[in-house]
XYZ file of C-alpha atoms in Angstrom:
710
model
C -11.932 -47.021 45.160
C -13.151 -44.168 42.653
C -11.412 -44.906 39.442
C -9.592 -41.810 38.495
C -10.225 -40.427 34.941
C -7.892 -40.269 32.302
C -6.398 -37.296 30.158
C -8.343 -38.503 26.826
C -11.438 -39.480 29.087
C -11.686 -36.208 30.734
C -11.214 -34.225 27.190
C -14.016 -36.445 25.807
C -16.537 -35.590 28.937
C -15.668 -32.032 28.294
C -16.501 -32.546 24.600
C -19.852 -34.044 25.292
C -20.783 -31.288 27.951
C -20.022 -28.411 25.173
C -22.320 -30.508 22.501
C -24.764 -30.519 25.337
C -23.888 -26.524 26.176
C -24.998 -25.913 22.262
C -21.346 -25.873 21.049
C -21.237 -28.134 17.903
C -19.128 -31.116 17.677
C -17.458 -30.621 14.393
C -14.705 -28.484 16.174
C -12.295 -31.505 17.237
C -9.744 -31.729 19.369
C -7.609 -33.012 16.155
C -8.259 -29.731 14.722
C -7.555 -27.466 17.498
C -4.136 -29.016 17.988
C -3.585 -28.580 14.406
C -4.449 -24.914 14.993
C -2.170 -24.195 17.750
C 0.579 -26.093 16.258
C 0.198 -23.689 12.965
C 0.219 -20.730 15.338
C 3.547 -22.250 17.021
C 5.182 -22.516 13.806
C 4.223 -18.924 13.035
C 5.930 -17.984 15.911
C 9.118 -19.474 15.398
C 8.105 -22.312 18.091
C 7.338 -20.079 20.872
C 4.299 -21.510 22.847
C 3.501 -18.357 24.639
C 1.533 -16.819 21.514
C -0.677 -19.606 21.659
C -1.183 -19.078 25.417
C -1.690 -14.978 25.281
C -4.242 -15.580 22.976
C -6.193 -18.216 24.615
C -5.317 -20.935 22.156
C -5.998 -24.211 23.926
C -7.309 -27.591 22.798
C -9.410 -27.604 25.470
C -11.147 -24.467 24.897
C -13.619 -24.342 22.179
C -12.556 -21.672 19.787
C -15.353 -20.221 18.912
C -16.570 -20.191 22.774
C -20.040 -21.025 24.174
C -21.643 -22.229 27.343
C -19.783 -19.075 29.300
C -16.470 -20.030 27.925
C -14.577 -17.357 26.022
C -13.352 -18.547 22.912
C -9.504 -17.932 21.171
C -8.540 -14.398 20.478
C -7.832 -13.553 16.973
C -10.405 -16.208 15.060
C -13.799 -15.974 13.862
C -16.435 -18.538 13.158
C -19.195 -16.651 11.739
C -21.453 -16.140 9.272
C -21.843 -20.354 10.638
C -22.449 -21.240 14.304
C -21.318 -24.927 14.111
C -18.077 -24.325 16.340
C -15.903 -24.037 13.345
C -12.993 -21.474 12.767
C -13.810 -19.423 9.814
C -10.686 -16.688 9.475
C -7.774 -16.458 11.384
C -6.478 -12.998 11.531
C -2.623 -12.141 13.093
C -1.937 -8.725 11.964
C 0.802 -6.650 12.750
C 2.410 -8.735 15.185
C 6.246 -7.715 14.062
C 8.879 -9.805 15.050
C 6.756 -11.638 17.194
C 5.479 -13.841 14.499
C 8.858 -14.809 12.428
C 8.392 -18.414 11.572
C 7.154 -19.764 8.903
C 3.406 -20.881 7.192
C 2.690 -24.437 7.665
C -0.645 -25.276 5.305
C -1.046 -28.772 6.310
C -1.531 -27.963 9.760
C -3.781 -24.985 8.810
C -6.007 -26.832 6.226
C -6.924 -29.220 9.009
C -9.637 -26.653 9.690
C -11.505 -27.243 6.269
C -13.762 -24.582 6.880
C -10.932 -21.888 6.885
C -12.334 -18.736 4.912
C -9.727 -16.128 5.778
C -6.405 -15.561 6.532
C -4.973 -12.876 7.367
C -1.114 -12.468 8.577
C -0.520 -8.882 7.187
C 2.286 -6.913 9.067
C 4.648 -9.648 10.632
C 8.181 -10.859 9.948
C 7.212 -14.376 8.384
C 9.719 -16.148 6.379
C 9.991 -18.832 3.727
C 7.517 -19.076 0.993
C 3.606 -19.819 0.804
C 3.772 -23.475 0.583
C 2.566 -25.577 -2.075
C -0.272 -27.450 -0.046
C -2.127 -24.425 1.084
C -4.356 -25.807 -2.167
C -5.832 -27.789 0.809
C -7.706 -25.195 2.352
C -10.408 -25.351 -0.532
C -12.769 -22.883 1.014
C -10.408 -20.540 1.259
C -11.552 -16.956 -0.008
C -8.850 -14.188 1.585
C -5.479 -14.847 1.452
C -3.017 -11.519 2.891
C 0.328 -12.179 3.496
C 1.813 -8.635 2.530
C 4.187 -6.948 4.593
C 6.369 -9.753 5.885
C 9.770 -11.675 4.416
C 8.661 -13.977 2.490
C 10.275 -15.549 -0.205
C 10.800 -17.951 -2.912
C 8.189 -18.283 -6.214
C 4.399 -18.315 -5.858
C 3.229 -21.979 -6.019
C 0.692 -22.504 -9.131
C -1.241 -24.245 -6.691
C -2.485 -21.179 -5.560
C -4.837 -21.269 -9.088
C -6.373 -24.560 -7.267
C -8.131 -22.486 -4.710
C -11.300 -22.329 -6.667
C -12.785 -19.846 -4.274
C -10.375 -17.512 -3.840
C -11.709 -13.524 -4.051
C -8.844 -11.650 -2.504
C -4.705 -12.698 -2.706
C -2.619 -10.183 -1.266
C 1.431 -10.609 -1.670
C 2.293 -7.488 -1.655
C 5.484 -6.049 0.217
C 7.585 -9.293 0.482
C 10.501 -10.828 -1.481
C 8.640 -13.053 -3.935
C 10.608 -13.622 -6.877
C 9.748 -16.145 -10.368
C 6.824 -16.032 -12.514
C 3.523 -14.881 -11.682
C 1.595 -18.662 -11.937
C -0.633 -18.144 -14.899
C -3.648 -19.931 -14.183
C -4.130 -17.069 -11.609
C -6.080 -15.097 -14.284
C -8.343 -18.083 -14.233
C -9.900 -17.987 -11.062
C -13.551 -17.569 -11.996
C -13.978 -15.364 -8.363
C -10.794 -13.279 -7.996
C -11.704 -9.402 -7.316
C -8.390 -8.417 -5.698
C -5.125 -9.258 -6.332
C -2.196 -7.131 -4.746
C 1.887 -8.073 -5.602
C 3.551 -4.961 -5.881
C 6.969 -4.310 -3.702
C 8.640 -7.887 -4.763
C 11.093 -8.615 -7.116
C 8.772 -11.002 -9.314
C 9.746 -11.483 -13.364
C 8.599 -12.513 -16.491
C 5.356 -11.839 -18.098
C 2.161 -10.249 -16.936
C -0.520 -13.241 -16.936
C -3.638 -12.392 -19.040
C -5.974 -11.428 -16.295
C -9.680 -10.032 -17.134
C -9.067 -6.850 -15.248
C -12.687 -6.192 -16.071
C -14.002 -8.791 -13.729
C -11.440 -7.424 -10.913
C -11.962 -4.250 -8.316
C -8.188 -3.776 -7.220
C -5.152 -4.992 -9.129
C -1.329 -3.764 -9.085
C 1.701 -5.137 -9.601
C 3.855 -2.155 -9.459
C 7.631 -2.495 -8.003
C 8.790 -5.688 -9.590
C 11.105 -6.705 -12.632
C 8.258 -7.517 -14.749
C 8.120 -6.963 -18.540
C 6.151 -7.963 -21.617
C 2.645 -6.572 -22.499
C 0.047 -5.601 -19.763
C -2.864 -7.052 -19.770
C -5.988 -5.665 -21.883
C -7.914 -2.642 -20.520
C -5.148 -2.059 -17.896
C -5.781 1.822 -18.435
C -8.746 0.936 -15.578
C -5.917 0.803 -12.609
C -3.723 3.329 -14.461
C -0.206 3.903 -15.009
C 0.928 3.219 -10.813
C -0.742 -0.124 -10.894
C 2.136 -1.075 -13.150
C 5.070 1.143 -12.681
C 7.883 0.748 -11.950
C 8.737 -2.530 -13.593
C 11.483 -3.853 -15.999
C 12.185 -1.679 -19.054
C 10.830 -4.070 -21.154
C 6.897 -3.091 -20.048
C 4.322 -2.447 -23.085
C 1.012 -1.948 -24.059
C -0.910 1.290 -24.736
C -1.930 3.835 -23.831
C 0.001 3.480 -20.190
C 3.257 2.568 -22.302
C 4.979 2.274 -25.659
C 3.219 0.009 -27.856
C 4.181 -3.551 -27.914
C 6.823 -4.587 -30.834
C 5.064 -6.701 -33.115
C 6.584 -10.000 -33.063
C 8.988 -11.165 -36.258
C 7.204 -12.511 -38.989
C 8.152 -16.019 -39.962
C 8.729 -16.926 -43.619
C 6.877 -19.903 -44.716
C 8.947 -23.215 -45.394
C 9.102 -24.633 -48.495
C 7.782 -28.394 -48.109
C 6.096 -30.776 -50.158
C 6.075 -31.682 -54.024
C 6.630 -27.893 -54.275
C 9.894 -27.469 -52.927
C 12.781 -27.412 -55.428
C 14.762 -30.703 -55.909
C 18.486 -30.897 -54.755
C 21.366 -30.204 -56.906
C 22.474 -32.587 -58.823
C 25.774 -34.356 -57.422
C 26.733 -35.973 -60.560
C 28.968 -34.450 -63.037
C 27.625 -33.519 -66.604
C 28.681 -32.338 -69.703
C 29.162 -28.712 -68.733
C 31.182 -27.626 -65.506
C 29.671 -26.809 -61.830
C 26.496 -27.692 -59.771
C 23.496 -29.181 -61.404
C 21.637 -25.939 -60.692
C 24.232 -23.767 -62.555
C 24.227 -25.848 -65.307
C 20.730 -26.001 -65.587
C 20.086 -23.254 -68.580
C 16.437 -23.990 -68.978
C 13.946 -25.023 -66.417
C 16.579 -25.537 -63.424
C 17.649 -22.098 -63.699
C 14.155 -20.484 -63.129
C 13.591 -23.035 -59.863
C 16.728 -21.278 -58.937
C 15.283 -18.153 -58.942
C 11.665 -18.779 -57.565
C 13.581 -20.380 -54.627
C 15.871 -17.653 -53.767
C 12.855 -15.034 -53.922
C 11.700 -15.761 -50.276
C 14.946 -15.514 -49.056
C 15.504 -12.545 -50.056
C 12.173 -11.253 -48.679
C 13.010 -12.816 -45.415
C 16.374 -11.136 -45.132
C 14.621 -7.769 -46.352
C 12.223 -8.015 -43.309
C 15.409 -8.646 -40.683
C 17.016 -5.442 -41.815
C 13.695 -3.557 -41.756
C 13.619 -4.889 -38.417
C 16.677 -3.764 -37.104
C 16.538 -0.537 -38.537
C 13.471 0.215 -36.772
C 14.895 -0.873 -33.303
C 17.916 1.097 -34.391
C 15.608 3.943 -35.061
C 13.883 3.295 -31.356
C 17.050 3.085 -29.768
C 18.329 6.709 -31.256
C 15.070 8.053 -30.184
C 15.055 7.147 -26.594
C 18.930 8.464 -26.429
C 18.255 11.918 -27.665
C 14.624 11.756 -25.533
C 17.561 10.673 -22.332
C 19.789 13.617 -23.737
C 16.672 16.220 -23.883
C 15.398 15.368 -20.537
C 18.989 15.646 -18.762
C 19.821 19.467 -20.369
C 16.712 20.522 -18.891
C 18.569 21.218 -15.625
C 18.105 23.088 -12.619
C 16.216 26.370 -13.080
C 14.635 25.741 -16.639
C 11.180 25.638 -16.533
C 9.682 22.802 -18.671
C 6.574 22.808 -20.720
C 3.789 21.034 -20.427
C 4.015 17.435 -21.644
C 1.293 16.425 -24.478
C 1.329 12.763 -23.746
C -0.088 10.594 -21.191
C 2.333 9.401 -18.137
C 3.356 9.335 -14.857
C 5.998 12.237 -14.954
C 3.117 15.106 -15.340
C 4.227 18.234 -16.546
C 6.292 20.386 -14.087
C 9.464 20.217 -12.132
C 10.814 21.308 -8.505
C 12.692 23.513 -9.458
C 14.461 26.561 -7.540
C 14.529 30.145 -7.821
C 16.258 32.968 -6.744
C 14.995 34.586 -3.610
C 15.116 38.335 -3.060
C 13.232 40.863 -0.506
C 10.644 41.024 -3.024
C 8.348 38.278 -4.471
C 9.356 36.531 -7.665
C 6.643 35.625 -9.941
C 6.753 34.201 -13.475
C 4.216 34.229 -16.655
C 5.439 31.169 -17.359
C 2.650 28.782 -17.068
C 4.092 25.492 -17.555
C 5.997 26.563 -14.246
C 2.996 26.829 -12.102
C 3.839 24.257 -9.659
C 7.272 24.907 -9.571
C 8.680 24.925 -5.572
C 10.637 27.934 -5.034
C 13.380 27.334 -2.471
C 15.657 29.311 -0.250
C 18.642 31.420 -2.032
C 21.240 29.040 -0.730
C 20.208 26.836 -3.488
C 20.016 29.583 -5.947
C 20.359 29.594 -9.906
C 22.688 31.321 -12.275
C 21.155 33.141 -14.838
C 21.438 30.570 -17.371
C 20.016 27.774 -15.330
C 22.706 25.695 -16.006
C 23.144 24.144 -12.400
C 22.091 25.016 -8.669
C 24.969 26.281 -6.237
C 26.575 23.661 -3.528
C 24.618 24.422 -0.276
C 25.952 24.238 2.687
C 25.947 21.167 5.066
C 23.477 22.867 7.368
C 21.059 23.034 4.807
C 21.119 19.801 2.659
C 18.877 17.332 2.185
C 18.767 15.279 5.483
C 18.102 11.714 4.695
C 16.605 9.301 7.208
C 16.541 6.171 5.903
C 20.116 5.504 4.293
C 20.316 1.888 4.987
C 18.015 1.522 2.448
C 15.606 -0.812 4.576
C 11.975 -0.600 4.144
C 10.000 0.437 7.308
C 6.668 -1.870 7.582
C 4.932 0.638 5.488
C 7.794 1.743 3.332
C 8.503 -0.180 -0.114
C 11.511 -1.713 -0.854
C 11.348 0.769 -3.741
C 11.273 3.771 -1.695
C 13.663 2.958 0.705
C 16.544 1.936 -2.053
C 15.428 5.423 -3.502
C 16.121 6.943 -0.159
C 19.156 5.403 0.266
C 21.127 7.342 -2.422
C 18.392 10.572 -2.493
C 20.174 13.702 -3.071
C 18.511 17.543 -2.748
C 19.260 17.800 -6.579
C 17.414 14.618 -7.286
C 13.877 16.274 -6.063
C 14.788 19.442 -8.370
C 15.783 17.859 -11.687
C 12.931 15.205 -11.040
C 9.315 16.123 -13.068
C 6.543 17.195 -10.263
C 2.848 16.889 -9.803
C 1.051 18.880 -8.190
C -1.265 16.949 -5.587
C -3.085 19.768 -3.719
C -2.710 23.013 -1.508
C -3.943 23.314 1.912
C -3.213 25.794 4.851
C 0.124 24.507 5.649
C 1.544 24.255 1.927
C 1.382 22.160 -1.024
C 1.855 18.268 -1.824
C 3.587 17.046 -5.273
C 4.477 14.011 -6.583
C 7.734 13.220 -7.866
C 9.375 10.211 -9.785
C 12.746 10.736 -9.025
C 15.571 8.391 -10.912
C 15.067 4.975 -10.608
C 11.109 5.525 -11.240
C 10.327 5.323 -7.517
C 7.169 8.020 -6.633
C 7.938 9.981 -3.941
C 5.412 12.702 -2.112
C 6.972 15.871 -0.919
C 5.261 18.462 1.401
C 6.254 21.814 0.871
C 5.687 23.596 4.764
C 4.548 27.129 4.178
C 5.029 27.984 7.496
C 8.923 29.748 7.330
C 8.800 30.854 10.718
C 9.781 27.861 12.384
C 12.858 27.450 14.066
C 15.304 25.472 11.525
C 16.976 23.737 14.412
C 13.299 22.477 16.242
C 12.373 21.487 12.922
C 15.303 19.380 12.152
C 15.289 17.297 15.684
C 11.262 16.745 15.284
C 11.812 15.036 11.767
C 14.469 13.296 13.184
C 12.514 12.297 16.149
C 9.516 10.999 14.183
C 11.359 9.192 11.367
C 12.456 6.998 14.733
C 9.611 6.262 15.974
C 7.814 3.639 13.831
C 4.649 2.141 13.716
C 2.374 0.499 11.135
C -0.231 3.613 11.086
C 2.009 6.392 10.640
C 3.526 7.077 7.570
C 7.480 7.559 8.418
C 9.537 10.276 6.376
C 12.302 9.245 4.141
C 14.011 13.013 3.989
C 13.665 16.364 4.854
C 15.498 19.660 3.643
C 15.558 22.341 6.036
C 16.159 26.234 5.190
C 15.696 29.572 6.902
C 12.707 29.975 3.918
C 12.313 26.736 3.291
C 11.040 23.591 3.965
C 10.445 19.936 2.810
C 9.130 16.421 3.984
C 9.942 13.719 1.741
C 7.278 10.518 1.943
C 6.453 7.588 -0.143
C 3.649 8.292 -2.578
C 0.636 6.154 -1.951
C -1.000 5.352 -5.044
C -4.409 4.369 -3.592
C -5.429 7.841 -2.278
C -6.645 9.072 0.885
C -9.732 8.579 3.349
C -11.266 11.769 1.899
C -11.539 10.702 -1.553
C -12.897 7.665 -0.632
C -15.309 8.394 1.887
C -16.697 11.194 -0.492
C -16.568 9.273 -3.763
C -14.150 11.218 -5.599
C -11.099 8.630 -5.642
C -10.479 7.218 -8.718
C -10.897 3.428 -8.219
C -13.464 0.886 -8.556
C -13.762 0.962 -4.465
C -17.172 0.662 -3.357
C -18.834 2.168 -0.260
C -17.081 1.574 2.809
C -18.666 -0.280 5.260
C -19.017 -0.418 8.966
C -16.147 -3.240 9.581
C -13.874 -1.144 7.398
C -14.792 2.226 8.808
C -14.528 0.621 12.632
C -10.641 -0.762 11.496
C -9.634 2.508 9.959
C -10.447 4.014 13.201
C -8.877 1.732 15.406
C -5.563 1.838 13.040
C -5.580 5.906 12.981
C -6.123 5.985 17.169
C -3.267 3.070 17.265
C -0.848 5.468 15.676
C -1.589 8.606 17.280
C -1.443 7.196 20.964
C 1.553 5.343 19.632
C 2.842 8.823 18.576
C 1.929 10.472 21.592
C 2.970 8.569 24.001
C 6.416 7.353 22.150
C 7.605 10.845 21.531
C 7.382 11.802 25.283
C 11.111 12.364 25.627
C 11.659 9.090 27.009
C 13.075 7.608 23.311
C 16.321 9.701 23.513
C 15.525 11.221 20.158
C 17.691 13.722 19.974
C 19.904 14.376 16.913
C 23.713 13.657 17.361
C 23.849 16.545 14.398
C 22.115 19.010 15.945
C 22.340 21.422 18.878
C 21.007 19.550 21.764
C 21.755 21.771 24.864
C 20.087 24.874 25.969
C 15.752 25.483 26.147
C 14.715 25.232 22.817
C 16.745 21.252 23.095
C 14.818 20.332 26.006
C 11.388 21.967 24.805
C 11.558 19.654 22.155
C 11.873 16.894 24.122
C 8.268 16.968 25.108
C 5.775 14.748 23.031
C 5.083 15.589 19.557
C 1.435 16.596 17.975
C 0.410 15.892 14.596
C -0.867 19.533 14.158
C -2.936 18.651 11.103
C -4.879 15.174 11.448
C -7.660 15.145 8.797
C -9.302 12.816 6.329
C -7.152 13.736 3.559
C -3.811 13.142 5.362
C -5.252 9.709 6.055
C -3.787 7.579 3.407
C -3.817 3.916 2.211
C -1.195 1.925 1.758
C -0.808 -0.727 -1.217
C -2.841 -3.479 1.037
C -5.555 -0.741 1.576
C -4.221 -0.341 5.004
C -4.908 3.250 6.925
C -1.467 5.393 7.848
C -1.370 8.761 9.187
C 0.389 11.149 7.047
C 2.570 15.039 7.656
C 2.542 13.816 11.359
C 4.425 16.848 12.848
C 5.148 18.969 9.846
C 3.011 21.732 11.232
C 2.932 21.019 14.838
C 4.493 23.459 17.595
C 7.434 22.733 19.457
C 7.809 22.120 22.987
C 4.954 19.311 23.331
C 2.076 21.812 23.573
C -0.488 20.058 25.949
C -3.018 22.255 23.217
C -1.984 20.895 20.830
C -1.910 17.688 21.561
C -5.837 18.153 22.881
C -6.160 19.647 19.209
C -5.141 16.311 18.118
C -7.924 14.600 20.196
C -10.460 17.003 18.787
C -9.102 16.449 15.209
C -9.332 12.427 15.802
C -12.901 13.063 17.324
C -13.654 15.354 13.703
C -12.315 12.279 12.061
C -14.919 9.805 13.492
C -17.982 11.921 12.835
C -16.779 12.034 8.806
C -16.423 7.887 9.237
C -20.145 7.947 10.751
C -21.867 10.263 9.061
C -20.221 10.325 5.871
C -20.752 13.986 5.862
C -17.470 15.983 4.687
C -15.774 19.334 6.620
C -15.052 22.533 5.191
C -11.868 22.325 3.283
C -10.550 25.051 6.230
C -12.515 24.498 9.029
C -12.252 22.684 12.226
C -15.264 20.448 11.923
C -17.022 22.599 14.523
C -20.175 22.804 12.030
C -20.086 18.985 11.532
C -20.201 18.663 15.456
C -23.232 21.128 15.871
C -25.261 19.207 13.399
C -24.511 16.133 15.176
C -25.503 17.437 18.310
C -28.875 18.852 17.344
C -29.552 15.669 15.749
C -28.763 13.494 18.859
C -30.544 16.513 20.983
C -33.861 15.961 18.923
C -33.552 12.264 19.660
C -32.713 11.154 16.097
C -29.662 9.581 16.429
C -30.294 6.818 13.864
C -30.828 9.927 11.188
C -26.702 11.200 12.200
C -25.346 7.654 10.195
C -24.292 7.723 6.642
C -27.192 5.634 4.815
C -24.541 3.803 2.968
C -23.433 2.686 6.246
C -26.307 1.238 7.481
C -26.906 -0.240 4.167
C -23.359 -1.918 3.964
C -24.407 -4.919 6.258
C -24.190 -2.780 9.537
C -28.090 -2.637 9.759
C -28.553 -5.214 12.733
C -29.606 -4.154 16.261
C -25.987 -4.927 17.889
C -24.269 -3.061 15.136
C -25.681 -0.079 15.553
C -25.372 -0.389 19.269
C -21.737 -0.163 18.601
C -21.893 2.698 16.263
C -23.632 4.695 18.869
C -21.141 3.875 21.184
C -18.410 5.010 18.572
C -20.661 8.246 18.088
C -20.042 8.700 22.034
C -16.454 8.691 21.577
C -16.238 10.955 18.939
C -18.553 13.543 20.677
C -16.159 13.057 23.737
C -13.314 14.078 21.685
C -15.041 17.457 20.009
C -16.638 18.449 23.250
C -15.477 21.620 24.518
C -19.108 23.571 26.295
C -18.419 24.985 29.491
C -18.104 22.721 32.242
C -17.848 19.357 30.288
C -15.267 16.768 31.587
C -11.886 17.588 30.218
C -11.194 15.560 26.646
C -10.047 11.929 27.104
C -6.034 11.372 25.617
C -5.453 9.292 22.750
C -4.026 6.444 24.486
C -7.734 6.338 26.196
C -9.666 7.273 22.934
C -7.334 4.547 21.189
C -8.778 2.085 23.985
C -12.147 2.641 23.432
C -12.328 2.211 20.277
C -10.373 -1.151 20.143
C -12.629 -2.276 22.696
C -15.430 -1.747 20.052
C -13.767 -3.201 17.507
C -12.458 -6.318 19.614
C -16.831 -6.671 20.212
C -17.584 -6.748 16.932
C -14.966 -9.175 15.897
C -16.124 -11.276 17.790
C -19.388 -10.868 16.798
C -19.122 -10.730 13.366
C -17.051 -12.002 10.659
C -14.052 -10.031 8.716
C -15.467 -10.690 5.522
C -18.000 -8.446 3.909
């Protein structure tokens, strides 16, 4: 009778078969079980996640021998069957468990762990130090709490650490600043306190600790990253030139010890009255005076220090009063100093039938609003606006979205229209559809305000559209925090993104140390933007029931706005980067036509194709053009069979120069050309959902072939 193989025997034979098939045996079933258990704990005990991703003990993680490997892992650059990277990003509430470093570090070859954009709880475990090969750790955008473990500093190979957008508290471990290879550190949007360790900022390429409760001096050369990397924080943060100079440490008087110290007064009785020091009318009296001199100097020092502190406090009080006195309608003079507050304010002016102009250059960036918020001649206060034209705050709960930081969500919770008008404003740029401003509201949160130029847009339709967009949340679409809608004025408020736009990053004008984007980064941006656009095109199709209860919901106009909503102005300058350098689409629906116009949706597809061409060629489109010139140039090059000449040289030189990568570049170029091709007789352009599917298929193939690390 044939002997029945037991499960361990079968597993061993399968493992041997894998070895003969070309899969290395360094990957053991024990390691696989640990990684599967690690994923199970991330998922809060749900085994379905592992099954959906194909993680199984009998399946080699890296594949081989005709067997598909695990999803969301990478085994490159080595080809020994061991997992180098685990990337479980943007799964939302599906990954709501905890991080178990003991299970993860059973695979000692792990170099990259990315858990960005989930709902993980707990903290970073102290035994993370066991992952000795770890070089990239991303846990941003979760619900992690507690303190950062000092054992992070034992990861001697660590290059990138991103803990932003969580609820961490306590101090930043001081030894993190001593890691020799650390080049990127993101700890913004937490509740960290204490002082900032003395990082060598000359070594770092990216650094931000903003939106915490940190105090004390900033590291040397902090101006390399600018004010936005350190502010807002606690009031005591200091260090020129970004903040007030730190006060000198209080001087200490030298202690009198040793043979020069005066002898204690005599306790015995003498012929005179009083103590021995008082009775000494010779050398003893001189010693008494000598001892009193240092004490007097010390007390005077304390008095002077107190006077300095008092003067500083009075100066700040007077300065704040002066700022508060600059009410609505008063034009502020440009600031001579440096800082985040800029040199102008969003102010209101009385609107009449004729244009109101002013020669005052200091108010060049003021935003005139409708007559419903007109200012009295004295400029002392604004008129009370009717409820129908007040600021509509979309995030009154104060909770942060996958993109919005806690600071911005908290600022939006109590945001008032008057806050925008009184706050200093800095012009960010002007475009066909209006101007953008950076505004720092009371409390220190930085917001971006888009002033919509097209005043002919129907007020009720605009209101419904903004409310619907505010409810449709996606990690790649920047949500509006609030909006203001009147007959001749429309403002939309977002959180300010300090890492700039794709336009600046692509074309070399961004004020940071970011190097040229490589192929993997550009493909990641393309996939994220495509996902966000496809989500918005389909979610806002009318099935979400997103009709405002506070707006008219009957009639043809209301029904028309229940259709899909196009972006209307997708371009590289409207693709912004979050604190974690993830792309997100800004100004969604601000300028799109009402009623789900099919032509506008096709226009989004065309604009996305132009965006792909910019990513692949590195060439900018004209400021007011639609990308037609770039598309014609690409078409002419392809027609001459010089396809390789299309691609940006920095793209090819950045690690994407092998044959397989170039093939995927060509495939992405074909997707772009399908989006922009409007020639007679050409097939209809794909939908954004179809485009997103094609781009993600290219990205998944790229992920299977290459490491996610640069």
